[in-house]
Coordinates of C-alpha atoms and ligand atoms in Angstrom, one line a residue:
M1 CA 74.6 134.2 113.2
E2 CA 78.0 132.8 114.2
Q3 CA 80.2 131.5 111.3
D4 CA 80.2 127.8 110.7
N5 CA 83.3 126.7 109.2
R6 CA 82.5 123.1 109.1
K7 CA 82.1 121.1 105.9
T8 CA 78.9 120.3 105.0
L9 CA 77.9 116.5 104.8
F10 CA 74.6 115.3 103.2
S11 CA 73.0 111.9 103.5
A12 CA 69.6 110.4 103.0
V13 CA 67.8 107.3 103.6
Q14 CA 64.8 105.8 102.0
P15 CA 61.8 105.0 104.2
S16 CA 61.1 101.9 102.6
G17 CA 60.3 99.7 105.6
I18 CA 62.1 98.1 108.3
L19 CA 65.6 98.9 109.5
T20 CA 68.0 96.1 110.3
L21 CA 70.9 95.8 112.6
G22 CA 73.1 96.2 109.5
N23 CA 71.7 99.7 108.8
Y24 CA 72.0 100.7 112.6
I25 CA 75.8 99.5 112.7
G26 CA 76.6 100.6 109.1
A27 CA 74.9 104.0 108.8
I28 CA 72.5 105.4 111.7
R29 CA 75.3 105.0 114.4
N30 CA 77.7 107.1 112.1
W31 CA 75.4 109.8 111.5
K32 CA 75.1 110.3 115.0
L33 CA 79.0 110.8 115.3
L34 CA 79.4 112.9 112.2
M35 CA 77.0 115.5 113.6
N36 CA 79.7 116.9 115.8
D37 CA 82.4 117.3 113.2
Y38 CA 80.2 118.3 110.0
R39 CA 77.3 120.4 109.0
C40 CA 75.1 117.7 108.5
I41 CA 71.9 117.7 106.5
Y42 CA 69.9 114.6 106.6
A43 CA 66.9 113.9 104.6
L44 CA 64.2 111.1 104.3
A45 CA 64.2 110.4 100.6
D46 CA 60.8 109.6 100.2
L47 CA 60.5 110.6 96.5
H48 CA 63.2 107.9 95.9
T49 CA 61.0 105.5 97.6
L50 CA 58.2 106.0 95.1
T51 CA 60.4 104.5 92.2
V52 CA 59.2 101.1 93.4
K53 CA 55.4 100.4 94.1
Q54 CA 54.2 101.3 97.4
V55 CA 51.0 101.1 99.7
P56 CA 50.5 104.9 100.4
A57 CA 49.3 104.2 104.1
E58 CA 52.6 102.1 104.7
L59 CA 55.0 104.5 103.0
R60 CA 53.4 107.3 105.5
A61 CA 53.8 104.8 108.4
H62 CA 57.4 104.1 107.3
S63 CA 58.3 107.7 107.0
Y64 CA 57.5 108.5 110.6
D65 CA 58.9 105.3 111.8
L66 CA 62.4 106.2 110.3
A67 CA 62.6 109.5 111.6
A68 CA 61.5 108.0 115.2
W69 CA 64.3 105.2 114.9
Y70 CA 67.0 108.0 113.7
I71 CA 65.9 110.3 116.6
A72 CA 66.0 107.4 119.1
C73 CA 69.4 106.4 118.0
G74 CA 70.8 109.9 118.8
I75 CA 70.4 112.1 115.7
D76 CA 69.8 115.3 117.2
P77 CA 67.3 117.6 115.3
E78 CA 68.9 120.6 117.0
K79 CA 72.3 119.6 115.9
C80 CA 71.5 119.0 112.3
I81 CA 69.0 119.7 109.5
L82 CA 66.5 116.7 109.5
F83 CA 63.9 116.9 106.9
V84 CA 61.6 115.1 104.5
Q85 CA 62.7 115.2 100.9
S86 CA 59.0 115.9 99.5
H87 CA 58.6 118.8 101.7
V88 CA 61.3 120.7 99.8
H89 CA 60.0 121.0 96.2
E90 CA 63.5 122.4 95.1
H91 CA 64.6 118.7 94.8
A92 CA 62.2 117.8 92.2
E93 CA 62.7 120.9 90.4
L94 CA 66.5 120.8 90.3
T95 CA 65.9 117.3 89.0
W96 CA 64.2 118.6 86.0
V97 CA 67.1 120.8 85.0
L98 CA 69.8 118.4 85.6
N99 CA 67.7 115.8 83.4
T100 CA 68.5 118.2 80.6
I101 CA 72.1 117.6 80.9
T102 CA 71.9 113.8 81.5
Y103 CA 72.1 111.2 78.9
P104 CA 69.9 108.1 78.7
G105 CA 72.9 105.9 78.5
E106 CA 74.6 106.8 81.5
L107 CA 71.3 106.0 83.5
S108 CA 70.6 102.7 81.9
R109 CA 74.1 101.4 82.4
M110 CA 73.8 102.0 86.4
T111 CA 74.2 98.8 88.2
Q112 CA 71.3 99.6 90.4
F113 CA 68.9 100.4 87.7
K114 CA 69.8 97.0 85.9
D115 CA 69.2 95.2 89.3
K116 CA 66.2 96.8 90.1
S117 CA 64.8 96.5 86.5
R118 CA 65.2 92.7 87.1
S119 CA 63.6 92.6 90.5
H120 CA 60.7 94.9 89.5
A121 CA 60.4 93.5 86.1
D122 CA 56.6 94.6 86.2
N123 CA 57.4 98.2 87.0
V124 CA 60.5 99.6 85.3
N125 CA 59.5 103.1 85.3
M126 CA 61.2 106.5 84.3
G127 CA 61.5 107.3 87.9
L128 CA 63.8 104.2 88.5
M129 CA 66.0 105.3 85.6
D130 CA 66.1 108.9 86.8
Y131 CA 66.8 108.0 90.5
P132 CA 70.5 108.9 90.4
V133 CA 69.6 112.4 89.1
L134 CA 67.2 113.1 91.9
M135 CA 70.0 111.8 94.1
A136 CA 72.2 114.2 92.7
S137 CA 69.8 117.1 93.3
D138 CA 69.7 116.2 97.0
I139 CA 73.5 116.6 97.2
L140 CA 74.1 119.5 95.0
L141 CA 71.2 121.8 96.4
Y142 CA 73.1 121.9 99.7
S143 CA 76.7 122.4 98.1
A144 CA 77.6 119.3 100.2
D145 CA 81.4 118.7 100.4
L146 CA 80.9 115.0 101.7
V147 CA 78.7 112.2 101.3
P148 CA 78.9 109.1 103.3
V149 CA 78.3 106.3 100.9
G150 CA 78.4 102.5 100.7
A151 CA 79.6 100.6 97.9
D152 CA 76.1 100.2 96.4
Q153 CA 75.8 104.1 96.2
K154 CA 79.2 104.9 94.7
Q155 CA 78.2 105.0 91.1
H156 CA 75.3 107.4 92.1
L157 CA 77.8 109.7 93.6
E158 CA 79.9 109.5 90.5
I159 CA 77.0 110.8 88.5
A160 CA 76.4 113.6 91.1
R161 CA 80.0 114.4 90.6
D162 CA 79.8 114.2 86.7
L163 CA 76.6 116.5 86.8
A164 CA 78.0 119.1 89.0
I165 CA 81.3 119.2 86.7
R166 CA 79.0 119.2 83.5
F167 CA 76.8 122.1 84.9
N168 CA 79.7 124.4 86.1
G169 CA 81.4 123.9 82.9
R170 CA 78.4 124.5 80.6
W171 CA 77.3 127.8 82.4
S172 CA 79.7 128.6 85.2
D173 CA 80.9 127.7 88.7
T174 CA 77.7 126.7 90.6
F175 CA 77.9 123.5 92.4
T176 CA 80.4 121.9 94.6
V177 CA 81.7 118.6 93.5
P178 CA 80.9 116.2 96.3
E179 CA 83.7 113.7 97.6
P180 CA 82.6 110.4 99.0
Y181 CA 83.2 110.1 102.8
I182 CA 84.7 106.9 103.9
S183 CA 83.8 106.2 107.4
K184 CA 86.5 105.2 109.6
S185 CA 84.2 103.3 112.1
G186 CA 81.5 102.0 109.8
A187 CA 81.4 98.1 109.7
K188 CA 79.7 96.3 107.1
I189 CA 77.3 93.6 108.7
M190 CA 76.7 90.5 106.9
S191 CA 73.9 88.1 106.6
L192 CA 73.5 85.7 109.5
Q193 CA 72.8 82.8 107.4
D194 CA 75.3 83.5 104.5
P195 CA 78.3 85.6 105.8
E196 CA 79.4 86.1 102.2
K197 CA 76.4 88.4 101.6
K198 CA 75.5 91.7 103.1
M199 CA 72.6 91.8 105.8
S200 CA 69.6 92.9 103.8
K201 CA 65.9 93.1 104.8
S202 CA 64.9 91.8 101.8
D203 CA 66.3 88.5 102.3
S204 CA 63.9 85.7 101.8
N205 CA 65.2 84.1 105.0
V206 CA 64.1 86.4 107.9
R207 CA 66.9 84.6 110.0
A208 CA 69.5 86.1 108.0
F209 CA 68.8 89.9 109.3
I210 CA 67.9 91.4 112.7
S211 CA 65.2 93.8 112.3
L212 CA 65.5 96.8 114.8
D213 CA 62.0 96.1 115.9
D214 CA 62.7 92.3 116.7
D215 CA 61.9 91.4 120.1
R216 CA 64.6 89.9 122.6
D217 CA 63.6 86.3 122.1
T218 CA 63.6 86.7 118.3
I219 CA 67.1 88.5 118.4
I220 CA 68.4 85.6 120.5
R221 CA 66.8 83.0 118.4
K222 CA 68.4 84.4 115.2
F223 CA 71.8 84.6 116.7
K224 CA 71.5 81.1 117.8
S225 CA 70.7 80.0 114.4
A226 CA 73.6 81.9 112.8
V227 CA 75.8 80.2 110.4
T228 CA 79.2 79.6 111.7
D229 CA 82.4 78.2 110.0
S230 CA 84.5 75.2 110.4
G231 CA 86.7 74.7 113.5
S232 CA 85.8 75.6 117.0
E233 CA 88.0 78.9 117.7
V234 CA 86.0 82.1 118.2
R235 CA 88.6 84.1 116.3
A236 CA 88.5 86.7 113.5
A237 CA 90.1 85.4 110.0
E238 CA 89.4 85.4 106.4
D239 CA 88.3 82.0 106.5
K240 CA 86.1 82.3 109.2
P241 CA 83.5 85.0 107.7
G242 CA 80.7 83.8 110.1
I243 CA 82.5 84.1 113.2
T244 CA 84.3 87.4 112.1
N245 CA 80.9 88.9 111.5
L246 CA 79.6 87.8 114.7
L247 CA 82.6 89.5 116.4
T248 CA 82.3 92.7 114.6
I249 CA 78.6 92.8 115.6
Y250 CA 79.6 91.9 119.2
S251 CA 82.4 94.7 119.3
C252 CA 80.1 97.3 117.9
V253 CA 77.3 97.0 120.3
T254 CA 79.6 96.4 123.4
G255 CA 82.2 99.1 122.5
K256 CA 84.9 96.4 123.1
S257 CA 87.6 95.7 120.4
V258 CA 87.7 92.4 118.3
E259 CA 90.8 91.3 120.2
E260 CA 89.3 91.9 123.5
A261 CA 86.2 90.0 122.6
E262 CA 88.5 87.0 121.0
K263 CA 90.0 86.9 124.6
E264 CA 86.7 86.9 126.4
F265 CA 85.5 83.9 124.4
E266 CA 88.9 82.1 124.4
G267 CA 88.0 78.3 124.8
Q268 CA 84.2 78.8 124.6
L269 CA 82.1 76.7 122.2
Y270 CA 80.5 78.6 119.3
G271 CA 77.0 78.0 120.8
Q272 CA 78.0 79.9 124.1
F273 CA 79.6 82.6 122.0
K274 CA 76.6 83.0 119.7
L275 CA 74.0 83.2 122.7
A276 CA 76.2 85.9 124.2
V277 CA 76.4 88.0 120.9
G278 CA 72.4 87.6 120.8
E279 CA 72.1 88.9 124.3
A280 CA 74.5 91.8 124.1
V281 CA 72.4 92.8 120.8
A282 CA 69.2 92.7 122.6
D283 CA 70.5 94.5 125.5
H284 CA 71.9 97.3 123.3
L285 CA 68.8 97.6 121.2
E286 CA 66.3 97.4 124.1
P287 CA 66.7 101.4 125.5
L288 CA 66.7 102.6 121.7
K289 CA 63.3 100.5 121.1
K290 CA 61.7 102.1 124.3
E291 CA 62.8 105.5 123.1
K292 CA 61.5 104.8 119.6
D293 CA 58.3 103.7 120.8
R294 CA 57.8 106.7 122.8
I295 CA 58.8 109.2 120.1
I296 CA 56.7 107.5 117.5
K297 CA 53.5 108.0 119.6
D298 CA 54.3 111.8 119.6
K299 CA 53.3 112.7 116.2
D300 CA 53.1 116.4 116.8
Y301 CA 56.7 116.4 117.9
L302 CA 57.7 114.6 114.8
D303 CA 55.7 116.9 112.6
G304 CA 57.5 119.8 114.2
V305 CA 61.1 118.3 113.7
F306 CA 59.8 117.9 110.0
S307 CA 58.6 121.3 109.6
N308 CA 61.6 123.0 111.1
G309 CA 64.0 120.9 109.1
A310 CA 62.0 121.7 105.7
A311 CA 62.4 125.5 106.6
Q312 CA 66.0 125.3 107.1
A313 CA 66.5 123.2 104.2
E314 CA 64.4 125.2 102.0
R315 CA 66.3 128.5 102.9
I316 CA 69.3 126.9 101.2
A317 CA 67.9 125.0 98.7
G318 CA 65.7 127.7 97.3
K319 CA 68.6 129.9 97.0
M320 CA 70.7 127.3 95.0
L321 CA 67.6 126.6 92.6
S322 CA 66.9 130.4 92.1
K323 CA 70.8 130.7 91.0
V324 CA 70.4 127.6 88.6
Y325 CA 67.3 129.0 87.2
R326 CA 68.9 132.2 86.5
K327 CA 72.0 130.7 85.1
V328 CA 70.0 128.6 82.5
G329 CA 68.1 131.7 81.2
L330 CA 64.8 131.4 83.0
I331 CA 63.3 134.6 83.8
P332 CA 62.7 135.3 87.5
R333 CA 59.2 135.7 88.8
K334 CA 58.9 139.4 89.6
F335 CA 55.7 139.7 91.6
Ligands
LIG401 N1 70.0 106.3 97.3 C1 70.3 106.2 98.8 C2 70.0 104.8 99.3 O1 69.1 104.0 98.9 C3 69.5 107.2 99.5 C4 69.6 108.6 99.2 C5 68.8 109.3 98.4 C6 71.1 109.3 99.3 N2 69.5 110.5 98.0 C7 70.7 110.5 98.7 C8 72.1 109.0 99.8 C9 71.7 111.8 98.7 C10 73.0 109.8 99.8 C11 72.8 111.2 99.2 O2 71.0 104.2 100.2

């Protein structure tokens, strides 16, 4: 096999329901670009999804859906390793070992754990607390150099780094200490109804986010009702978070720069601008949605992708887990 000197980049996403325009612009689009420069390993983190209550049939459907979207958006399973976390048992097993060097205090003070304990107060389970350790296992099994992380996952990457350093120190050099990958092109997309807040699919107001599954009319309607700012100039500025967000979106889906877009809409009313953004987003998403619809019907193809991906992932993860088991003193199975 030819030598691959590229750095390894690992990322994962939970199959927890619909994807938003924010996920697309902030993550999916970048995953595609990264494939050329790094040895990319991408997982569907379905074990993580179990930490909040799921309807089994829906979880299964979401997993296929997510994979279909990613492939439709240009993630090429021939150019990266794309797999389902639960297909590679090493993730759960390394979590067990790392649990023995993790302290409850460091997990209970995680911001996301505290937030989720509040929003899922009827189901504060050990998995929810252990979530960052499973995530550390995902990353460390593949000796990832880089992990693209949004602000909300930064603390979790810190734990992964701490655990790698702790393990290496207690036994011997085993894990690569991962670095955050700060994307140059990843824009943060804000809510259409409150541009101070991140666009989120769990927003109680469905007009605040665009689902990748929204049809053309819905997309345009949501953009028409997007909250704008005082004044009337279409210009990106700190005191114009609504217009700035719309300009960012427009720029991402058209490939034009924000400055070009500002020129294009000079002298136009907010209403005309919002309509144009809606149409541009709908135009951009249309072919992707067609492709996704085609892929999702082909379960055999998706199962094949998963099986291929799991085989490749397992080769790497299996070696790492054996090494870890050996270092901590477990006897290898001989027959
Ligand atoms: N926790 C991440 C999220 O919800 C998903 C995830 C799971 C992940 N394992 C990972 C991200 C490993 C990066 C690396 O966004």
